Structures are given as structure tokens and as C-alpha cells.
CSV table of C-alpha atoms and ligand atoms in Angstrom, one decimal:
chain,number,residue,atom,x,y,z
A,17,MET,CA,56.7,20.4,101.8
A,18,SER,CA,57.3,22.1,98.4
A,19,THR,CA,58.6,20.3,95.3
A,20,VAL,CA,60.5,21.7,92.4
A,21,THR,CA,58.2,21.7,89.3
A,22,TYR,CA,59.5,19.3,86.8
A,23,GLN,CA,60.2,20.8,83.3
A,24,SER,CA,60.6,18.7,80.2
A,25,SER,CA,64.0,19.2,78.7
A,26,TRP,CA,62.5,19.8,75.2
A,27,MET,CA,60.1,22.6,76.4
A,28,ASN,CA,60.8,26.1,75.3
A,29,ASP,CA,59.1,29.5,75.0
A,30,ASP,CA,57.9,28.9,71.4
A,31,LEU,CA,56.2,25.7,72.6
A,32,ARG,CA,54.7,27.4,75.7
A,33,ILE,CA,53.1,30.0,73.4
A,34,PHE,CA,51.8,27.2,71.1
A,35,ARG,CA,50.5,25.3,74.1
A,36,LYS,CA,48.6,28.4,75.3
A,37,SER,CA,46.8,28.7,71.9
A,38,VAL,CA,45.9,24.9,71.9
A,39,ARG,CA,44.7,25.2,75.5
A,40,GLN,CA,42.4,28.0,74.6
A,41,PHE,CA,41.1,26.4,71.5
A,42,ILE,CA,40.1,23.0,72.9
A,43,PRO,CA,37.6,24.2,75.6
A,44,ARG,CA,36.2,26.7,73.2
A,45,GLU,CA,35.9,24.7,70.0
A,46,PHE,CA,36.0,21.0,71.0
A,47,ALA,CA,34.7,20.5,74.6
A,48,PRO,CA,31.2,21.9,74.0
A,49,HIS,CA,30.7,19.4,71.2
A,50,HIS,CA,32.4,16.3,72.7
A,51,GLU,CA,29.3,14.8,74.1
A,52,ARG,CA,27.5,15.0,70.8
A,53,TRP,CA,30.6,13.5,69.0
A,54,CYS,CA,30.4,10.6,71.5
A,55,GLN,CA,26.8,10.0,70.5
A,56,GLN,CA,27.4,10.2,66.8
A,57,HIS,CA,30.7,8.2,67.2
A,58,ARG,CA,32.8,10.7,65.4
A,59,PRO,CA,33.8,14.4,65.5
A,60,ASP,CA,32.2,16.9,63.1
A,61,ALA,CA,34.0,17.4,59.8
A,62,GLU,CA,34.1,21.1,60.8
A,63,ALA,CA,36.2,20.2,63.8
A,64,TRP,CA,38.9,19.2,61.4
A,65,THR,CA,38.9,22.4,59.5
A,66,ALA,CA,38.8,24.4,62.8
A,67,ALA,CA,41.8,22.5,64.0
A,68,GLY,CA,43.5,23.2,60.7
A,69,ARG,CA,42.8,26.9,61.0
A,70,VAL,CA,44.4,27.2,64.5
A,71,GLY,CA,47.5,25.3,63.3
A,72,MET,CA,46.9,22.1,65.3
A,73,LEU,CA,47.3,19.7,62.3
A,74,LEU,CA,50.6,18.6,60.8
A,75,THR,CA,52.5,20.8,63.2
A,76,ASP,CA,55.8,18.9,62.4
A,77,VAL,CA,55.4,19.0,58.6
A,78,PRO,CA,57.5,21.5,56.7
A,79,GLU,CA,55.8,24.8,55.7
A,80,GLU,CA,56.5,24.1,52.0
A,81,TYR,CA,53.9,21.3,52.2
A,82,GLY,CA,51.4,23.4,54.2
A,83,GLY,CA,52.5,22.2,57.6
A,84,ALA,CA,53.4,24.4,60.6
A,85,GLY,CA,57.1,23.7,60.1
A,86,GLY,CA,57.6,22.7,63.8
A,87,THR,CA,59.0,19.5,65.3
A,88,PHE,CA,57.7,16.4,67.1
A,89,ALA,CA,57.7,18.6,70.2
A,90,HIS,CA,54.7,20.6,68.7
A,91,GLU,CA,52.9,17.3,68.1
A,92,ALA,CA,53.6,16.3,71.7
A,93,VAL,CA,52.0,19.5,72.9
A,94,VAL,CA,48.8,18.8,70.9
A,95,ILE,CA,48.6,15.2,72.1
A,96,GLU,CA,49.2,16.3,75.7
A,97,GLU,CA,46.5,19.0,75.6
A,98,LEU,CA,43.9,16.6,74.0
A,99,ALA,CA,44.7,13.9,76.5
A,100,GLN,CA,44.4,16.3,79.5
A,101,ALA,CA,41.1,17.5,78.2
A,102,GLY,CA,39.9,13.9,77.6
A,103,ILE,CA,39.1,14.6,74.0
A,104,ASN,CA,39.4,11.8,71.5
A,105,PHE,CA,40.1,13.3,68.2
A,106,GLY,CA,41.9,11.4,65.5
A,107,SER,CA,44.7,13.9,64.9
A,108,GLY,CA,47.4,11.4,66.0
A,109,VAL,CA,46.5,9.0,63.1
A,110,HIS,CA,46.2,11.9,60.7
A,111,SER,CA,49.8,13.0,61.5
A,112,ILE,CA,51.0,9.4,61.1
A,113,VAL,CA,49.5,9.3,57.5
A,114,ALA,CA,51.2,12.7,56.8
A,115,HIS,CA,54.5,11.2,57.9
A,116,TYR,CA,54.2,8.2,55.5
A,117,ILE,CA,53.6,10.7,52.7
A,118,LEU,CA,56.4,12.9,53.8
A,119,ALA,CA,58.8,10.0,54.1
A,120,TYR,CA,57.9,8.0,50.9
A,121,GLY,CA,55.9,10.3,48.7
A,122,ASN,CA,57.3,12.0,45.7
A,123,GLN,CA,57.1,15.8,45.3
A,124,GLU,CA,53.8,15.6,43.4
A,125,GLN,CA,52.2,13.4,46.0
A,126,LYS,CA,53.4,15.6,48.9
A,127,ARG,CA,52.2,18.8,47.2
A,128,LYS,CA,48.9,17.3,46.3
A,129,TRP,CA,47.9,15.8,49.7
A,130,LEU,CA,49.8,17.4,52.6
A,131,PRO,CA,48.5,21.0,52.3
A,132,ARG,CA,44.9,19.7,52.2
A,133,MET,CA,45.6,17.5,55.3
A,134,ALA,CA,47.1,20.5,57.1
A,135,SER,CA,43.9,22.6,56.6
A,136,GLY,CA,41.7,19.7,57.7
A,137,GLU,CA,40.0,19.5,54.4
A,138,LEU,CA,41.4,16.0,53.9
A,139,VAL,CA,41.2,13.6,56.9
A,140,GLY,CA,43.8,10.9,57.0
A,141,ALA,CA,43.4,7.2,58.1
A,142,ILE,CA,45.8,4.3,58.1
A,143,ALA,CA,44.4,0.9,57.2
A,144,MET,CA,46.5,-2.2,58.1
A,145,THR,CA,44.3,-4.3,60.3
A,146,GLU,CA,41.9,-6.9,58.7
A,147,PRO,CA,39.3,-9.1,60.4
A,148,THR,CA,41.7,-12.0,60.3
A,149,ALA,CA,45.0,-10.2,60.5
A,150,GLY,CA,46.0,-7.8,63.2
A,151,SER,CA,49.3,-8.5,65.0
A,152,ASP,CA,50.3,-10.9,62.2
A,153,LEU,CA,50.4,-8.6,59.1
A,154,GLN,CA,51.6,-11.4,56.9
A,155,GLY,CA,48.1,-12.5,56.9
A,156,ILE,CA,46.6,-9.5,55.2
A,157,LYS,CA,44.4,-10.4,52.2
A,158,THR,CA,43.4,-7.1,50.8
A,159,SER,CA,44.9,-7.2,47.3
A,160,ALA,CA,45.9,-4.7,44.6
A,161,HIS,CA,46.7,-6.0,41.2
A,162,ARG,CA,48.0,-3.9,38.3
A,163,ASP,CA,45.7,-3.2,35.4
A,164,GLY,CA,47.4,-0.7,33.0
A,165,ASP,CA,48.1,2.5,34.9
A,166,HIS,CA,45.8,1.5,37.8
A,167,PHE,CA,45.7,-0.9,40.7
A,168,VAL,CA,42.4,-2.8,41.3
A,169,VAL,CA,41.9,-3.1,45.0
A,170,ASN,CA,39.7,-5.8,46.7
A,171,GLY,CA,39.3,-6.6,50.4
A,172,SER,CA,38.3,-5.1,53.7
A,173,LYS,CA,39.9,-3.5,56.8
A,174,THR,CA,38.6,-3.2,60.3
A,175,PHE,CA,39.1,-1.0,63.4
A,176,ILE,CA,40.1,1.9,61.2
A,177,THR,CA,40.5,5.2,63.1
A,178,ASN,CA,39.0,8.2,61.2
A,179,GLY,CA,37.5,5.6,58.8
A,180,CYS,CA,34.2,7.3,58.3
A,181,LEU,CA,35.5,10.9,57.7
A,182,ALA,CA,38.7,9.8,55.9
A,183,GLY,CA,39.3,11.4,52.6
A,184,LEU,CA,42.8,9.9,52.3
A,185,ILE,CA,43.7,6.4,53.4
A,186,CYS,CA,47.1,4.9,53.6
A,187,LEU,CA,46.2,1.3,52.7
A,188,ALA,CA,48.4,-1.8,53.3
A,189,VAL,CA,47.8,-4.2,50.4
A,190,LYS,CA,49.3,-7.3,48.9
A,191,THR,CA,50.6,-6.3,45.5
A,192,ASP,CA,52.3,-9.7,45.1
A,193,PRO,CA,50.2,-12.5,46.4
A,194,LYS,CA,53.0,-15.0,45.5
A,195,ALA,CA,55.8,-13.2,47.5
A,196,ALA,CA,56.7,-14.9,50.8
A,197,GLY,CA,55.6,-13.5,54.1
A,198,LEU,CA,55.8,-9.7,54.3
A,199,LYS,CA,57.6,-9.1,51.0
A,200,GLY,CA,54.5,-8.6,48.9
A,201,ILE,CA,53.0,-5.8,50.9
A,202,SER,CA,52.8,-2.2,49.5
A,203,LEU,CA,51.3,1.0,50.7
A,204,ILE,CA,48.9,2.8,48.4
A,205,ILE,CA,47.1,6.1,49.0
A,206,ILE,CA,43.4,6.0,48.4
A,207,GLU,CA,41.5,9.2,47.7
A,208,ALA,CA,38.3,7.9,49.2
A,209,LYS,CA,35.6,10.5,48.5
A,210,ASN,CA,33.1,9.4,45.9
A,211,LEU,CA,35.3,6.5,44.8
A,212,PRO,CA,33.4,3.8,43.0
A,213,GLY,CA,33.5,0.4,44.8
A,214,TYR,CA,34.7,1.9,48.1
A,215,ARG,CA,32.3,1.6,51.1
A,216,VAL,CA,32.5,2.6,54.8
A,217,GLY,CA,30.8,0.1,57.1
A,218,ARG,CA,29.2,0.6,60.4
A,219,SER,CA,30.8,2.7,63.2
A,220,LEU,CA,32.1,0.2,65.7
A,221,GLU,CA,30.7,0.3,69.3
A,222,LYS,CA,33.7,0.6,71.6
A,223,ILE,CA,34.0,0.5,75.4
A,224,GLY,CA,35.7,3.9,75.4
A,225,ARG,CA,36.8,6.6,73.0
A,226,HIS,CA,33.3,7.0,71.9
A,227,ALA,CA,34.0,10.3,70.0
A,228,GLN,CA,36.7,8.6,68.0
A,229,ASP,CA,35.6,7.6,64.5
A,230,THR,CA,36.3,3.8,64.2
A,231,CYS,CA,34.9,1.9,61.2
A,232,GLU,CA,35.2,-1.0,58.9
A,233,ILE,CA,36.0,-0.1,55.3
A,234,PHE,CA,35.5,-2.2,52.1
A,235,PHE,CA,37.0,-2.3,48.7
A,236,ASP,CA,35.2,-3.9,45.8
A,237,ASP,CA,37.1,-3.6,42.5
A,238,VAL,CA,38.3,-0.1,43.4
A,239,ARG,CA,40.4,1.4,40.7
A,240,VAL,CA,43.3,3.5,42.1
A,241,PRO,CA,45.9,5.3,39.9
A,242,ALA,CA,49.2,3.4,40.0
A,243,ALA,CA,50.8,6.8,40.7
A,244,ASN,CA,49.3,6.5,44.2
A,245,LEU,CA,51.8,3.9,45.3
A,246,LEU,CA,54.0,5.2,48.1
A,247,GLY,CA,57.7,4.7,47.4
A,248,PRO,CA,59.8,3.8,44.4
A,249,ALA,CA,58.6,0.2,43.9
A,250,GLU,CA,56.0,-2.3,45.0
A,251,GLY,CA,56.8,-4.6,48.0
A,252,LYS,CA,58.3,-2.0,50.3
A,253,GLY,CA,55.3,-1.6,52.5
A,254,PHE,CA,56.4,-3.7,55.5
A,255,SER,CA,59.8,-2.0,55.8
A,256,GLN,CA,58.1,1.4,55.4
A,257,MET,CA,55.7,0.5,58.3
A,258,MET,CA,58.6,-0.7,60.5
A,259,GLU,CA,60.4,2.6,59.9
A,260,GLN,CA,57.4,4.7,60.7
A,261,LEU,CA,56.0,2.8,63.7
A,262,PRO,CA,58.4,4.4,66.2
A,263,TYR,CA,56.7,7.8,65.5
A,264,GLU,CA,53.3,6.3,66.2
A,265,ARG,CA,54.5,4.4,69.3
A,266,LEU,CA,56.2,7.5,70.7
A,267,ALA,CA,53.0,9.6,70.1
A,268,ILE,CA,51.0,7.0,72.1
A,269,GLY,CA,53.6,7.2,74.9
A,270,VAL,CA,53.0,11.0,75.0
A,271,GLY,CA,49.3,10.5,75.4
A,272,ALA,CA,49.9,7.8,78.1
A,273,VAL,CA,52.0,10.0,80.3
A,274,ALA,CA,49.8,13.0,79.9
A,275,THR,CA,46.8,10.9,80.9
A,276,SER,CA,48.7,9.4,83.9
A,277,GLU,CA,49.6,12.9,85.1
A,278,GLN,CA,46.1,14.1,84.7
A,279,ALA,CA,44.7,11.1,86.6
A,280,VAL,CA,46.9,11.8,89.5
A,281,ALA,CA,46.0,15.5,89.5
A,282,ILE,CA,42.2,15.0,89.4
A,283,THR,CA,42.4,12.3,92.0
A,284,THR,CA,44.5,14.3,94.4
A,285,LYS,CA,41.9,17.1,94.2
A,286,TYR,CA,39.1,14.6,94.7
A,287,VAL,CA,40.6,12.9,97.8
A,288,LYS,CA,41.1,16.3,99.4
A,289,GLU,CA,37.4,17.1,99.1
A,290,ARG,CA,35.7,13.7,99.7
A,291,MET,CA,35.0,12.9,103.3
A,292,ALA,CA,34.8,9.5,105.0
A,293,PHE,CA,34.8,8.6,108.7
A,294,GLY,CA,34.8,12.4,109.5
A,295,LYS,CA,38.0,13.3,107.5
A,296,PRO,CA,39.1,13.8,103.9
A,297,LEU,CA,40.2,10.7,102.1
A,298,ILE,CA,43.8,12.1,101.8
A,299,ASP,CA,44.1,11.7,105.6
A,300,PHE,CA,44.1,7.9,105.2
A,301,GLN,CA,47.6,6.6,104.9
A,302,ASN,CA,46.5,4.2,102.2
A,303,THR,CA,45.3,7.1,100.0
A,304,ARG,CA,48.6,8.9,100.3
A,305,PHE,CA,50.6,5.8,99.7
A,306,LYS,CA,48.6,4.8,96.6
A,307,LEU,CA,48.8,8.4,95.2
A,308,ALA,CA,52.5,8.5,96.1
A,309,GLU,CA,53.1,5.4,94.1
A,310,CYS,CA,51.0,6.7,91.1
A,311,LYS,CA,52.8,10.1,91.2
A,312,THR,CA,56.2,8.4,91.3
A,313,GLU,CA,55.4,6.1,88.4
A,314,ALA,CA,54.0,9.0,86.3
A,315,ARG,CA,57.3,10.9,86.9
A,316,ILE,CA,59.4,7.9,86.0
A,317,GLY,CA,57.3,7.6,82.8
A,318,ARG,CA,57.7,11.3,82.1
A,319,VAL,CA,61.5,11.2,82.4
A,320,PHE,CA,61.7,8.1,80.1
A,321,LEU,CA,59.3,9.7,77.7
A,322,ASP,CA,61.3,13.0,77.6
A,323,ASP,CA,64.4,11.0,76.9
A,324,CYS,CA,62.6,9.3,74.0
A,325,ILE,CA,61.4,12.7,72.7
A,326,GLU,CA,64.9,14.1,72.8
A,327,ARG,CA,66.2,11.0,70.9
A,328,TYR,CA,63.5,11.4,68.3
A,329,LEU,CA,64.2,15.1,67.9
A,330,ALA,CA,67.9,14.2,67.3
A,331,GLY,CA,66.9,11.5,64.8
A,332,GLN,CA,68.1,8.8,67.1
A,333,LEU,CA,65.0,7.0,68.4
A,334,ASP,CA,65.4,3.3,67.5
A,335,GLY,CA,62.5,0.9,67.1
A,336,VAL,CA,63.3,-1.1,70.2
A,337,THR,CA,63.3,2.0,72.5
A,338,ALA,CA,60.0,3.2,70.9
A,339,ALA,CA,58.6,-0.3,71.6
A,340,MET,CA,59.7,0.0,75.3
A,341,ALA,CA,58.0,3.4,75.5
A,342,LYS,CA,54.8,2.2,74.0
A,343,TYR,CA,54.6,-0.9,76.2
A,344,TRP,CA,55.8,0.4,79.5
A,345,LEU,CA,54.1,3.8,79.4
A,346,THR,CA,50.7,2.5,78.4
A,347,ASP,CA,50.9,-0.4,81.0
A,348,CYS,CA,51.8,2.3,83.6
A,349,GLU,CA,48.9,4.5,82.4
A,350,CYS,CA,46.4,1.7,82.9
A,351,ARG,CA,47.8,0.8,86.4
A,352,ILE,CA,47.6,4.4,87.5
A,353,VAL,CA,44.2,5.2,86.1
A,354,ASP,CA,42.8,2.0,87.6
A,355,GLU,CA,44.2,2.9,91.0
A,356,CYS,CA,42.7,6.4,90.7
A,357,VAL,CA,39.3,4.9,89.9
A,358,GLN,CA,39.5,2.9,93.1
A,359,LEU,CA,40.3,6.1,95.1
A,360,HIS,CA,37.1,7.6,93.7
A,361,GLY,CA,34.9,4.8,95.0
A,362,GLY,CA,31.6,4.3,93.3
A,363,TYR,CA,31.9,7.7,91.6
A,364,GLY,CA,34.9,6.4,89.7
A,365,TYR,CA,32.6,4.0,87.9
A,366,MET,CA,30.2,6.8,86.8
A,367,THR,CA,30.9,8.1,83.3
A,368,GLU,CA,30.1,11.6,84.3
A,369,TYR,CA,33.4,11.6,86.3
A,370,PRO,CA,36.4,12.2,84.0
A,371,ILE,CA,38.4,9.4,85.8
A,372,ALA,CA,35.8,6.8,84.6
A,373,ARG,CA,36.1,7.9,81.0
A,374,MET,CA,39.9,8.0,81.3
A,375,TRP,CA,39.8,4.3,82.5
A,376,ALA,CA,37.7,3.2,79.5
A,377,ASP,CA,39.6,5.4,77.1
A,378,SER,CA,43.1,4.2,78.3
A,379,ARG,CA,42.5,0.5,77.8
A,380,VAL,CA,43.0,0.4,74.1
A,381,GLU,CA,46.5,1.9,74.4
A,382,ARG,CA,47.8,-1.5,75.3
A,383,ILE,CA,46.2,-3.0,72.2
A,384,TYR,CA,46.6,-0.8,69.2
A,385,ALA,CA,49.7,0.3,67.2
A,386,GLY,CA,51.0,-3.2,68.0
A,387,THR,CA,49.9,-4.9,71.2
A,388,ASN,CA,52.1,-4.7,74.2
A,389,GLU,CA,52.9,-8.4,73.8
A,390,ILE,CA,54.2,-7.6,70.3
A,391,MET,CA,56.2,-4.7,71.8
A,392,LYS,CA,57.9,-7.3,74.1
A,393,GLU,CA,58.6,-9.5,71.1
A,394,VAL,CA,60.3,-6.5,69.4
A,395,ILE,CA,62.3,-5.8,72.5
A,396,GLY,CA,63.1,-9.5,72.9
A,397,TRP,CA,64.6,-9.7,69.4
A,398,SER,CA,67.3,-7.2,70.6
A,399,LEU,CA,68.4,-9.4,73.5
B,2,LIG,C1,40.0,1.5,68.9
B,2,LIG,C2,41.0,0.9,67.9
B,2,LIG,C3,41.5,1.6,66.9
B,2,LIG,C4,42.4,1.1,66.0
B,2,LIG,N1,42.8,1.8,64.9
B,2,LIG,C5,43.5,1.2,63.9
B,2,LIG,C6,43.8,1.9,62.7
B,2,LIG,O1,43.6,3.1,62.6
B,2,LIG,N2,44.4,1.2,61.7
B,2,LIG,C7,44.7,-0.1,61.8
B,2,LIG,O2,45.3,-0.6,60.9
B,2,LIG,N3,44.4,-0.8,62.9
B,2,LIG,C8,43.8,-0.2,64.0
B,2,LIG,N4,43.5,-0.9,65.1
B,2,LIG,C9,43.8,-2.3,65.2
B,2,LIG,C10,44.9,-2.7,66.1
B,2,LIG,O3,46.1,-2.2,65.7
B,2,LIG,C11,44.8,-4.2,66.3
B,2,LIG,O4,43.6,-4.5,67.0
B,2,LIG,C12,46.0,-4.7,67.0
B,2,LIG,O5,47.2,-4.6,66.2
B,2,LIG,C13,45.9,-6.2,67.5
B,2,LIG,O6,45.4,-7.0,66.4
B,2,LIG,P1,44.1,-8.0,66.6
B,2,LIG,O7,43.0,-7.1,67.1
B,2,LIG,O8,43.9,-8.7,65.4
B,2,LIG,O9,44.6,-9.0,67.8
B,2,LIG,P2,45.4,-10.4,67.6
B,2,LIG,O10,46.5,-10.2,66.7
B,2,LIG,O11,44.4,-11.4,67.2
B,2,LIG,O12,45.9,-10.6,69.0
B,2,LIG,C14,45.1,-11.2,70.1
B,2,LIG,C15,46.0,-11.4,71.3
B,2,LIG,O13,47.0,-12.3,70.9
B,2,LIG,C16,48.3,-11.7,71.3
B,2,LIG,N5,49.3,-12.1,70.3
B,2,LIG,C17,49.2,-12.1,68.9
B,2,LIG,N6,50.4,-12.5,68.4
B,2,LIG,C18,51.2,-12.8,69.4
B,2,LIG,C19,52.6,-13.2,69.5
B,2,LIG,N7,53.3,-13.4,68.4
B,2,LIG,N8,53.1,-13.3,70.7
B,2,LIG,C20,52.4,-13.1,71.9
B,2,LIG,N9,51.1,-12.7,71.8
B,2,LIG,C21,50.5,-12.5,70.6
B,2,LIG,C22,48.0,-10.2,71.2
B,2,LIG,O14,49.0,-9.5,71.9
B,2,LIG,C23,46.7,-10.1,71.8
B,2,LIG,O15,46.8,-10.1,73.2
B,2,LIG,C24,42.7,-0.3,66.1
B,2,LIG,C25,42.2,-1.1,67.1
B,2,LIG,C26,41.3,-0.5,68.0
B,2,LIG,C27,40.7,-1.4,69.1
């Protein structure tokens, strides 16, 4: 029985051409190095400049700031292609940092940093989480106090994606330790290279995403120009984060759906080839039913995601809907990938099989960018 191929409503010829170039680039420039990146716990710095040359970075940043002048749909294409290839590169976080600068930076800041981010010369990281403050950002202790025309920054951050290679860090700090709750938080841009008092800690050993650069970072009396504050005044950091988190959460939803679809595709192929009791696994009703469930859930996810993408493109994606997307699509991804591991039997547990890596790589999606429990709190506030 044939099925009509589903097409995302936001897809068009320009995006198809772009997808083709990304799809050619990844196996040629990234895939041959991915195993080594996993061992060294980070991509090569040259991978960033290669991605910049092919136009894969800052695809949705205006050309006047060095970006490709596209839309979030271009970002979605990059995220999907990386997810389908199983490559963990930190370009999602890099884009998020660019969007903070785009939204709250002044002209000078945008012109100074964005073109170098688009070329891959500057790698971006965002640093909110601390050893004792993750979900509860009120608890952050990293401080920045004014000393003339500088801030003096002290503290540490953990689990920072792109931390080791980062040349530009969007850092959440307390600029007013006396302000109640989240009011004293500001965002400051740190130009990290050769900065006295700044130190990158160890690469963290993770259960998946081994090629992704995840580190601790430390600040010991680091002097940062006051001009690096993002926004017109101190104390705006929390509201800036709340405004930008839908972008990050939608991007995670894009990766989750692409991974779910890829898991169904590779598992369908596997169960047609693998024999048991004298017949291919697909001939067992349980196999077909499980894959039917997975394929249906992936499609439901895709339709919801496409609606969120359309809303974002129209400037209408609200924080609650973005939280729904992040929570539901990543939960769905983990359910699907786990079922697909089961259908691979013992081979599903072997890291040389893509499904095993997908399983380990997917798990964090329910944890970072706000845990799925926090997403339910955000949705709950709207009830
Ligand atoms: C691989 C990886 C990459 C990351 N990259 C970055 C990065 O680039 N930048 C960055 O700043 N951070 C990053 N993080 C950190 C990530 O965002 C945090 O781990 C996450 O926000 C959770 O914080 P926590 O780890 O302190 O957990 P906790 O806040 O201690 O939460 C522990 C558990 O308690 C639950 N919980 C907490 N509060 C509530 C509540 N109110 N109601 C119900 N349940 C609750 C949580 O949902 C969770 O299940 C990364 C994390 C990982 C693992």
C-alpha cells in the first residue's frame, strides 16, 4: 500500500537547494572526523570555519551582520541534517548566542561579533547553569560588580556546551546581589580568548553526545568592559532569557522529530533484513505494531512541530507552546528510540549501531534547555 509523502508546509525550493548543500557537506567534512571528535570530546576548530564557509552558521541572521539572511526554516534544515547524520556539533547553541546578540545588542556589538560568528572564527556558548543552580536560576552565584568602565566577574558555570572552544560566551551573572529573586540577573558577553582570570575546566564525561564539547568554566576576577552588557540596563537578564528560550526550545523540537523519523527509518530497514525463526523480523505482528506506533507518533510530532515552525516564522510562537513542543517532542523521541533499540535486539546495545548512539544522545534532550518537568510548570502556569 503506498502512502503520500508528507511535506512540511514551510518547505520550499530555496530550502531544498540549501538542504542539498548541507547534505553533501556533512558526510564529506564532518562524518570522517566524528569518531575522533568523540574521542577528543569536541569537534576540531577547523570544523567551525568549514561550516562557516559553506553557510551553515547563523543562517537566520541578516546579511548585514554576516549571516545568511535566511529564516528559522534554514536553521531547521541544518538541525535536521545534523540529527539525521547523528553528528553532535554545537551549532544550535552557537545560533542561540547569535540571537541574544541580535535581539539585545547595540549596532556596535552586532557588527563586532556576529560576522565572526558567521564565519566560525568565533564559537559561541551560553552559560547559565552553575553547580548549585540549574532549573532554579534564582540561585546563580556568579557575580559581576562594576569597577569604573569594567565589570569584575567571579564564579563558575558547568555543563557548558561549546565551553572549550568558545571565543564568545553569553554569561548570566548577578549584577545586583541585593535584588530579590531573578531581578538582579544580567547577561554579559565575554570575549574569552586569552582573558586573564578565565579558565576552562575539564571536558565532562557524558553518556552520549561524546563529540559535543561540554565543559566547566571558571572566572576569577575577570575584567570585562562594561560595554559588553547586553541590553540597555542591568537586571534585564531573566526577561531576556524568557524571551529567547522559545527559539532554543523549538530548535530542540526540530532535532527531536528528525531523530525520531531517522530511528523509524533505520529500524524499518533493519527488521526487513534481520531473520528470526526463519523469517524477517517485520513478519512478526509485534514488530509491525511497534513500528506502526512509532511511525504514527513521529508523524504527530512532525505535524505539531511544523505548526510551531510556522508560528515562529510568523512571529507568533508563544513560550507556552514552545514549552509544549520541547517537552512532548523530546519525550516522544526517547520513547521511539527506546522501542527501536528493542527491535534491534542485542545489536541495539552496541555503539557501532547508529540506533544505540541515538538512544544515548537523545536522553539529554529531556534535561537541558529547561527540564521537561520545568516545561510542564510553564504550561501549568497558563492553566
Ligand atoms: C549535555 C548538557 C549540555 C548542557 N548545556 C548547557 C549550556 O550550554 N548552558 C547552560 O547554561 N546549561 C547547560 N546545561 C545544563 C542544563 O540546562 C541543566 O542541567 C538543566 O537546566 C537542569 O538543571 P540541573 O542539572 O541543575 O538539575 P536540577 O535543577 O537540580 O533538577 C533535578 C531534577 O529536579 C527536577 N526539578 C527541579 N525543579 C523542579 C520543579 N520546580 N518542579 C518539578 N521538578 C523540578 C528537574 O526537572 C530534574 O528532574 C547542559 C546540560 C547537559 C547535561
